Coordinates of C-alpha atoms (C1' of nucleotides) in Angstrom, one line a residue:
Chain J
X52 CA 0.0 0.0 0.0
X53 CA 3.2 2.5 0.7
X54 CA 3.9 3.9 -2.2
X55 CA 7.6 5.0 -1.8
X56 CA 9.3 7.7 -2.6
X57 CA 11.6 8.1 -5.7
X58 CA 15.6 8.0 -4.9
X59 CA 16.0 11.7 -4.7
X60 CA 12.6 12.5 -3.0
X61 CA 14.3 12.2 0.3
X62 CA 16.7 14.3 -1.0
X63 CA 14.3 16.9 -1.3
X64 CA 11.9 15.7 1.4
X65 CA 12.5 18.9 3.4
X66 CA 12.8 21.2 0.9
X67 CA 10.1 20.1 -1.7
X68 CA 7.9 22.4 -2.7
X69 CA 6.4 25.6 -4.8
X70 CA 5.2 28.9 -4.5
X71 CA 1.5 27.7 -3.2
X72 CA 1.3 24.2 -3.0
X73 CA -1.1 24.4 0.0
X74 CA -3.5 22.2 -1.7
X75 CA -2.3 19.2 -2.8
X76 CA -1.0 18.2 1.0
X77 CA -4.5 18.4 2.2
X78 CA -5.3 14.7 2.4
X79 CA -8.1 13.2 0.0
X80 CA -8.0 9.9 2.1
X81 CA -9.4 10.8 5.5
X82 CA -12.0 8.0 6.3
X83 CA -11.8 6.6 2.4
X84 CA -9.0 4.2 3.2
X85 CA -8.6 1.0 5.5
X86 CA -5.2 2.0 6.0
X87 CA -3.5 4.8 7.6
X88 CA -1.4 5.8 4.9
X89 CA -2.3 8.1 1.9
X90 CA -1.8 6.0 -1.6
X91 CA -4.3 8.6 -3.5
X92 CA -2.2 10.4 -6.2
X93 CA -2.1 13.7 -6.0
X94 CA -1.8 16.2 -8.6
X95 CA 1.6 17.1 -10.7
X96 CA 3.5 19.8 -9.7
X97 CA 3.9 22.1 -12.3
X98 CA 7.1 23.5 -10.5
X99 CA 8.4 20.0 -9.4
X100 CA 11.1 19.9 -11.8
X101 CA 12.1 23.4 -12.4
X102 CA 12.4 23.4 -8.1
X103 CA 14.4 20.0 -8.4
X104 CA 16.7 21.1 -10.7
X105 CA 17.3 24.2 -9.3
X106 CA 17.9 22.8 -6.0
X107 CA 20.0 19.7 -7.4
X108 CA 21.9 22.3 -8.8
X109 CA 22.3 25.0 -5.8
X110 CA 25.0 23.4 -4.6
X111 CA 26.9 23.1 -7.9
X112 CA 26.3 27.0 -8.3
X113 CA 27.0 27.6 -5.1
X114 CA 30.2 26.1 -5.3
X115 CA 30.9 27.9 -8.6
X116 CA 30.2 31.0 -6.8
X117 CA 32.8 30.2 -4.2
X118 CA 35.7 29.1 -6.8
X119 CA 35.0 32.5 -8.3
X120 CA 35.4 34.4 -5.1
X121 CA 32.5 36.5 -5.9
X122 CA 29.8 37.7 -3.4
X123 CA 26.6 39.4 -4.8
X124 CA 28.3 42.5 -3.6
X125 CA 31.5 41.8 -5.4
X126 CA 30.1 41.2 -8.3
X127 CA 27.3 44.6 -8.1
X128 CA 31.2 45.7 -7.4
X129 CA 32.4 44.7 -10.4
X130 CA 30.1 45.5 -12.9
X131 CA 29.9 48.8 -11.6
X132 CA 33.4 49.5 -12.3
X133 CA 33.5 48.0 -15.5
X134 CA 30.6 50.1 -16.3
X135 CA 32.7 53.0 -15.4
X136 CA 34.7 52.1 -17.8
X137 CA 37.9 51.4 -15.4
X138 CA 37.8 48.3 -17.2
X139 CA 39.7 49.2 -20.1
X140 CA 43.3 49.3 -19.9
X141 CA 44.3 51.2 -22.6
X142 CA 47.9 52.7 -21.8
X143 CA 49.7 55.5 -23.1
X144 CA 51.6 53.9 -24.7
X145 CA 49.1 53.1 -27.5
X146 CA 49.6 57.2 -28.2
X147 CA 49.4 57.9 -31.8
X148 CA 52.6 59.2 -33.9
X149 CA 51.2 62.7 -33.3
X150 CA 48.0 64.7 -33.1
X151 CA 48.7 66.1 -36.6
X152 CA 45.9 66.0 -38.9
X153 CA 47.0 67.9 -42.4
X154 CA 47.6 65.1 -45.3
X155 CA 51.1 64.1 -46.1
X156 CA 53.4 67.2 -46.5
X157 CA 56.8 66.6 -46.7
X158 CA 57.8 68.3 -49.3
X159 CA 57.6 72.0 -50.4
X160 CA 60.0 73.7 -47.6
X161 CA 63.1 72.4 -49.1
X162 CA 62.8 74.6 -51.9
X163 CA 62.4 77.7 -50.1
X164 CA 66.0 76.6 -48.3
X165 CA 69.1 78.5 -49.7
X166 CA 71.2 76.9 -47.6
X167 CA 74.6 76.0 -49.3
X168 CA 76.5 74.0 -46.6
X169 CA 77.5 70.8 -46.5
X170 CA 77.5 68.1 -43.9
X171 CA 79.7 65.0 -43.7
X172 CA 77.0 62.1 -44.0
X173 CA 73.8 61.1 -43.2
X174 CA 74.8 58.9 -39.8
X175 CA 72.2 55.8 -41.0
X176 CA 74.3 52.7 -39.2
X177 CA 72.0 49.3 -40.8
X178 CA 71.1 51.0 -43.9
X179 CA 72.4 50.4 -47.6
X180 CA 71.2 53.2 -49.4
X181 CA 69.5 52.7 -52.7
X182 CA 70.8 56.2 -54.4
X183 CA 74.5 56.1 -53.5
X184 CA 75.3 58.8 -55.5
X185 CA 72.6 60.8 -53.6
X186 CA 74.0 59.6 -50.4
X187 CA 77.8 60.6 -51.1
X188 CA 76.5 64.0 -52.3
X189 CA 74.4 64.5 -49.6
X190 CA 74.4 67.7 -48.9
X191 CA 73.7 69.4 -45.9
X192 CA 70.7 71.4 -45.0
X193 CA 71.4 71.6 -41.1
X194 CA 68.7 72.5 -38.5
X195 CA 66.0 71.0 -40.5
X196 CA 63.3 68.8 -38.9
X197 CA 61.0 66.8 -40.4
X198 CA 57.5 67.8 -41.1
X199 CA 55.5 64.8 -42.2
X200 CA 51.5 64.5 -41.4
X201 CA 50.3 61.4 -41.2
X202 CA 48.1 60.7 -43.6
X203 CA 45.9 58.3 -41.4
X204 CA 45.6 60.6 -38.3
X205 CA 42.7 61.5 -37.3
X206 CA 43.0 63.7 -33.8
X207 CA 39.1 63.4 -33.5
X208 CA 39.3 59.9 -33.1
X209 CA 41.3 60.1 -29.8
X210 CA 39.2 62.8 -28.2
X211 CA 38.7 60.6 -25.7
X212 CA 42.0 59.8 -24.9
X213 CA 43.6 63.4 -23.3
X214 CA 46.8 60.8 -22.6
X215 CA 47.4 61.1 -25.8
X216 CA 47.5 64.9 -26.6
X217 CA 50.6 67.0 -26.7
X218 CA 53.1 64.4 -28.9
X219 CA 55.3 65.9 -30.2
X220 CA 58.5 64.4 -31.6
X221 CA 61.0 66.0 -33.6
X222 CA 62.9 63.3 -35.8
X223 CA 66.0 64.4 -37.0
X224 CA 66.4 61.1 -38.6
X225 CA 70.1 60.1 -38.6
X226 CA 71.8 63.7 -38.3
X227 CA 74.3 64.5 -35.6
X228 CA 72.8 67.4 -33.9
X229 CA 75.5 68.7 -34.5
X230 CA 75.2 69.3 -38.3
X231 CA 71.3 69.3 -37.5
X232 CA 71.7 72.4 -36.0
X233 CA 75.2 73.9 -36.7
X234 CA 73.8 76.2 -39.6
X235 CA 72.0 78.2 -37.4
X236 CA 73.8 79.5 -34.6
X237 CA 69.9 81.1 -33.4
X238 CA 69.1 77.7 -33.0
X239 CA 71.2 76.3 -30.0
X240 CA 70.5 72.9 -29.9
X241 CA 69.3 72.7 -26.3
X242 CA 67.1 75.8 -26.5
X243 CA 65.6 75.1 -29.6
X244 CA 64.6 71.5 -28.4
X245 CA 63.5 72.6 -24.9
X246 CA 61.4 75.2 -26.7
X247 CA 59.8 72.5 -28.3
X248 CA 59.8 70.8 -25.9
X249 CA 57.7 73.2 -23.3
X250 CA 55.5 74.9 -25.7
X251 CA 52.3 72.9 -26.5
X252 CA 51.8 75.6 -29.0
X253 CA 53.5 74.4 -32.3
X254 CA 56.6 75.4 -33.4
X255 CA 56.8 78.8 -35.5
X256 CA 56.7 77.8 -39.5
X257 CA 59.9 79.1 -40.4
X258 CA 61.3 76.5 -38.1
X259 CA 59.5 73.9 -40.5
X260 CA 60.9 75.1 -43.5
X261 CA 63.8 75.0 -42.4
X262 CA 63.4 71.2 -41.3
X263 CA 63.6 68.6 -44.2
X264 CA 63.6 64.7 -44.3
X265 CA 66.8 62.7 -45.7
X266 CA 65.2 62.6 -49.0
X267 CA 64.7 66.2 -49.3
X268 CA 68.2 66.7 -48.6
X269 CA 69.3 64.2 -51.0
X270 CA 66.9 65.6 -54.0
X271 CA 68.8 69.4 -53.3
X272 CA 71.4 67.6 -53.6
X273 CA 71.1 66.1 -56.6
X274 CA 69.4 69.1 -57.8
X275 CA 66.2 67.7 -58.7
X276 CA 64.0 70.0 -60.3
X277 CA 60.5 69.0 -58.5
X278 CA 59.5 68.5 -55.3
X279 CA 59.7 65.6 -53.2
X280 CA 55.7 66.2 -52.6
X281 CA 55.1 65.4 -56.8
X282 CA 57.6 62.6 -57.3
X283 CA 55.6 60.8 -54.5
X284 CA 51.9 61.7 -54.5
X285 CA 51.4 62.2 -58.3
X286 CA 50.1 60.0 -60.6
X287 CA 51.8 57.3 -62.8
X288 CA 51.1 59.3 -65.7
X289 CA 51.8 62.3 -64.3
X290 CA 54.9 60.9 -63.0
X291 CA 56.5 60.1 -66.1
X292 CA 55.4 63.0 -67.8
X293 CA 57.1 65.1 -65.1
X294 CA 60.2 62.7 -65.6
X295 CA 59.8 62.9 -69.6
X296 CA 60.1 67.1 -69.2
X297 CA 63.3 67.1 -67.7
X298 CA 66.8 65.9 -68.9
X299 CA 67.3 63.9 -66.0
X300 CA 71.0 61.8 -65.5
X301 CA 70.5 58.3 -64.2
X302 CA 71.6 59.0 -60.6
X303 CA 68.8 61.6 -60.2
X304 CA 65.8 59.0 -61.9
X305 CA 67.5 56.7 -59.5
X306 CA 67.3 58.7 -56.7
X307 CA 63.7 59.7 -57.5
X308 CA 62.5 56.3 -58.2
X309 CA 63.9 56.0 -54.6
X310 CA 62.3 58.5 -53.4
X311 CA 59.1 57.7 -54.8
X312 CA 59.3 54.4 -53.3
X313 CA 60.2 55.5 -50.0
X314 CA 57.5 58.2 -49.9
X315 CA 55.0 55.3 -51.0
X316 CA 56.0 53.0 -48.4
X317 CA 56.0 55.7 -45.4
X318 CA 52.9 56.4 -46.1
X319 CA 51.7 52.6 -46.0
X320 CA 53.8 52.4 -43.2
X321 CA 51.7 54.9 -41.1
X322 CA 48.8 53.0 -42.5
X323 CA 49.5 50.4 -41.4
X324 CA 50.1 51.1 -37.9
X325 CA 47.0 53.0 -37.8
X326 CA 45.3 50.0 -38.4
X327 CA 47.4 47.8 -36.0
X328 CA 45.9 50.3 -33.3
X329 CA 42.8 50.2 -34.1
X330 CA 42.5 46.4 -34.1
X331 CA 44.4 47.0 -30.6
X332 CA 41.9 49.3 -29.3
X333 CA 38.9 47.0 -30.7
X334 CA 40.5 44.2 -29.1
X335 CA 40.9 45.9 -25.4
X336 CA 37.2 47.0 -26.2
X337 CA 36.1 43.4 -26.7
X338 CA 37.7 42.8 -24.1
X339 CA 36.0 45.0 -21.8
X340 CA 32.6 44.0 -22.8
X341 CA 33.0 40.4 -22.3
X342 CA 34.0 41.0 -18.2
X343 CA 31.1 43.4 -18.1
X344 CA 28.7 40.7 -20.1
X345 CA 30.4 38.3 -17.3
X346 CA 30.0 40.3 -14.2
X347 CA 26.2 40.9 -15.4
X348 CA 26.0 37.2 -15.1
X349 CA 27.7 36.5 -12.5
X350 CA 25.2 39.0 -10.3
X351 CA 22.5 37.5 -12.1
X352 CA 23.7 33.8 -10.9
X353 CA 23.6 35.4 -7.6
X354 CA 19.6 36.8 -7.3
X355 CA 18.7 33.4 -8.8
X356 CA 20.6 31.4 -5.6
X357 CA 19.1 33.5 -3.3
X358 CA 15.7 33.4 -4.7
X359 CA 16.0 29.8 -4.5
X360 CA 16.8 30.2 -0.8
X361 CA 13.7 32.2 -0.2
X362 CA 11.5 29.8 -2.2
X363 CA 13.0 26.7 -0.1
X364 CA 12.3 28.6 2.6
X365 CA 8.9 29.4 2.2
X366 CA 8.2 26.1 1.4
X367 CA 9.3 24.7 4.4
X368 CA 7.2 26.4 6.4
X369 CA 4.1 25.3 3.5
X370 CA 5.6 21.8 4.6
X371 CA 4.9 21.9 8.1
X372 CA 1.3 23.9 7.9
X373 CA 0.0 21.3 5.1
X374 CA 1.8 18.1 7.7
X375 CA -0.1 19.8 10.9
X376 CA -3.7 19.4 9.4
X377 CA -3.3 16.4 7.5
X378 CA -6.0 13.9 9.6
X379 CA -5.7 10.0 9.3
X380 CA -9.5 8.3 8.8
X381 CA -9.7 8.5 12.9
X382 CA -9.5 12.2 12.6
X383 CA -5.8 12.5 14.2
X384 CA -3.3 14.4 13.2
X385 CA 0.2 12.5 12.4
X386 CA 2.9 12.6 14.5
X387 CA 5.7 14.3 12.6
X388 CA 8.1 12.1 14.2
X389 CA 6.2 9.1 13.1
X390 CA 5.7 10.2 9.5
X391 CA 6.9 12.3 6.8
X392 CA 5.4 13.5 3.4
X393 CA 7.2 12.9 1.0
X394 CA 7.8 14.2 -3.0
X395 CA 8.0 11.2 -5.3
X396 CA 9.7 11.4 -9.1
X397 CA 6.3 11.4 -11.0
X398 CA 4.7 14.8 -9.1
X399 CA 2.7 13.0 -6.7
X400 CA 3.1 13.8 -2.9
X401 CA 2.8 10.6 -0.4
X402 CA 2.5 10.9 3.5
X403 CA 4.5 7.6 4.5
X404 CA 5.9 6.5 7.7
X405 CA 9.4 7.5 8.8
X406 CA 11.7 4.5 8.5
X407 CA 9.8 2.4 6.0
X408 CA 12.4 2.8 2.7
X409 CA 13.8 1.1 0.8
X410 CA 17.3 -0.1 1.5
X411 CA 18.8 2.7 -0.7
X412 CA 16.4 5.4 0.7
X413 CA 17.4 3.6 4.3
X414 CA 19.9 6.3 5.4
X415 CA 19.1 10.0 3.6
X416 CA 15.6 10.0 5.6
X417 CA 17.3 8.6 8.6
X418 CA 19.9 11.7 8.3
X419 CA 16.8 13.8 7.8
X420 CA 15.3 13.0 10.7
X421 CA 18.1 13.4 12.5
X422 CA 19.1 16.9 10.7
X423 CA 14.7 17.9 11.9
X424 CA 15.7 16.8 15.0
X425 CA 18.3 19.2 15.5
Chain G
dC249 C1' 72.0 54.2 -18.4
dT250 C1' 68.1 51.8 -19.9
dG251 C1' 63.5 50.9 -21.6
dT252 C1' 59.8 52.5 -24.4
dC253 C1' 57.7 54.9 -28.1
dG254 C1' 57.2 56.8 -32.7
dT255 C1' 59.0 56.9 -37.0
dG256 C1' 61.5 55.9 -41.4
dT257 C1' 63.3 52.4 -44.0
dC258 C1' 64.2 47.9 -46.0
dA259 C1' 62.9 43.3 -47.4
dT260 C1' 59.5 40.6 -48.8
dA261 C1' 55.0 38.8 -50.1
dC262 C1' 51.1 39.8 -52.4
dC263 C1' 47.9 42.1 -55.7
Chain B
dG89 C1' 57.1 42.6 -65.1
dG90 C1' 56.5 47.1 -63.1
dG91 C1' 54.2 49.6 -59.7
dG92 C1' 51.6 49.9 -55.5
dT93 C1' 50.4 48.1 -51.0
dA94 C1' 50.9 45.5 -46.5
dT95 C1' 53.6 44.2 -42.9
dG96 C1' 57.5 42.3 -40.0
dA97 C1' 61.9 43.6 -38.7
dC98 C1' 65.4 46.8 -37.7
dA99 C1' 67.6 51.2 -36.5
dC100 C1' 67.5 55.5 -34.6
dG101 C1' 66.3 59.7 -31.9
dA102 C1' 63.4 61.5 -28.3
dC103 C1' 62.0 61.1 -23.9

DNA sequence: CTGTCGTGTCATACC
DNA sequence: GGGGTATGACACGAC
């Protein structure tokens, strides 16, 4: 006549239960059965499993919660600081070249340079140099710096990033100072470069003009008869019908060809970086989301534990208000040390007798009873 | 003095 | 095949 309980009822004999369950404990077998002992089905739970589940698997979160190290209050912690943004790590260090925003300029000044010195050599270490003509001719316009924009920069695009303002470099590629700046005895070398140096305003233009990059240097030099600016940025056609205009010796086409190339490449160069940043930034930002996305969750794991508390809660006192009126057919109430109701696989909830298990089910209710009793 | 950063340049692969 | 582009590697100056 028992019908017992499923393995894992007595699991969840003390914590069974739903949000109002109140009416299927109330016993449909007072004075209908010859026995003392409810067999009468009663009806499906329609939160049985969801509560099962989620109390099976309490502990397992639970336990996840602890490996993390979270509390709720970590994690509310968390998020909030991620939304803040503090999340995102992005250093100085991923500064762009400079906050320059013209297109690429670096030509035009040389020509306006009168300049008739020379200087020894161009102080590149690694490099071979493609025009070696243009390289042993070199001559020397000193106290130039280079002016290139960067063709890429866009300073709106780090608005955001104040870290980042107020580069300023000045590249006297491969020059000795000392040539750099021996021309022009107004421009002491550590005056001139702390002035730069201090001033967030930008150097006066005459300073530019008089700055020019190795390649500049090299076309004076050679005496080539169009800016550094056309040889690079003009078309193909346009190219060679500059080239076809002029009588032009094979050390200066070679040195323009060079020129050309090098121009061509910088530029690709700084395009390239630009985009190496970006995927950087896009990255870190990824990268920021995904903690937020996982502190959201993590709180969210959180509410859901303790609403499973609350709900086991509540239904334990159900439990115990359903167990207190349930009559046998003599009109008695059961003892609650005698017998227990319990939650069986299929929905239906039994009142049995404490101690009558199976062999399996022999010691969880015993431990129950024992934890009830305490 | 040393490490980092920004940049130009070269070599190379690819289109 | 020449020219342009993309990118890793290297060197260098500035800081």
């Amino acid at each position: 006549m028992l019908r017992l309980s499923s393995s894992n009822s007595s699991s969840i004999n003390s914590t069974f239960g739903a949000t109002n369950l109140t009416g299927i404990f109330i016993a449909p077998h007072v004075n209908s059965s010859s026995t003392n002992i409810t067999s009468t089905p009663i009806l499906p739970d329609p939160f049985s499993n969801l509560l099962e589940e989620s109390m099976l698997d309490e502990i397992s979160l639970l336990d996840l919660a602890m490996e993390e190290g979270f509390s709720q209050a970590q994690a509310s912690q968390l998020e909030e600081e991620l939304d803040s943004d503090s999340g995102l790590s992005l250093d100085s260090s991923h500064s762009p070249a400079s906050p320059s925003s013209s297109e690429t300029s670096c030509s035009s000044a040389a020509s306006s340079s009168s300049t008739s010195a020379t200087f020894s050599e161009e102080g590149a270490v690694g490099y071979s140099t493609d025009s070696e003509v243009a390289t042993a001719e070199e001559g020397a316009v000193g106290g130039y710096s280079k002016l290139c924009r960067m063709s890429y920069q866009n300073p709106s695009q780090f608005h955001g990033l104040p870290q980042l303002d107020n580069i300023s470099h000045n590249h006297t590629y491969n020059l000795p100072l000392s040539s750099v700046f021996a021309e022009d005895p107004e421009l002491p070398i550590s005056s001139g470069k702390k002035a730069m140096k201090h001033s967030k305003l930008q150097p006066p233009q005459d300073l530019y003009d008089k700055h020019s990059s190795r390649d500049e240097r090299r076309a004076r030099s050679m005496k080539i008869p169009f800016s550094n600016e056309k040889i690079i940025n003009l078309p193909v056609e346009e190219f060679n019908e500059l080239l076809a205009k002029h009588h032009l010796s094979e050390g200066q086409l070679a040195l323009i060809r060079d020129i050309r190339r090098r121009g061509k490449n910088k530029m690709a160069a700084q395009n390239c970086r630009k985009r190496k940043l970006d995927t950087i930034i896009n990255l870190e930002q990824g990268v920021h989301d995904l903690r937020r996305n996982k502190a959201r969750l993590l709180k969210e794991k959180m509410e859901f534990i303790r609403s499973i508390r609350q709900m086991k809660q509540k239904m334990q006192s159900l439990y115990q208000e359903v167990f207190t009126q349930l009559r046998d057919e003599e009109g008695r109430p059961y003892p609650p040390s005698e017998y227990s109701l319990q939650y069986s696989a299929d929905g239906s909830v039994l009142i049995m007798p404490r101690g009558v298990t199976t062999a399996e089910q022999h010691r969880k209710p015993e431990k129950k009873q024992k934890d009830k009793k305490k």
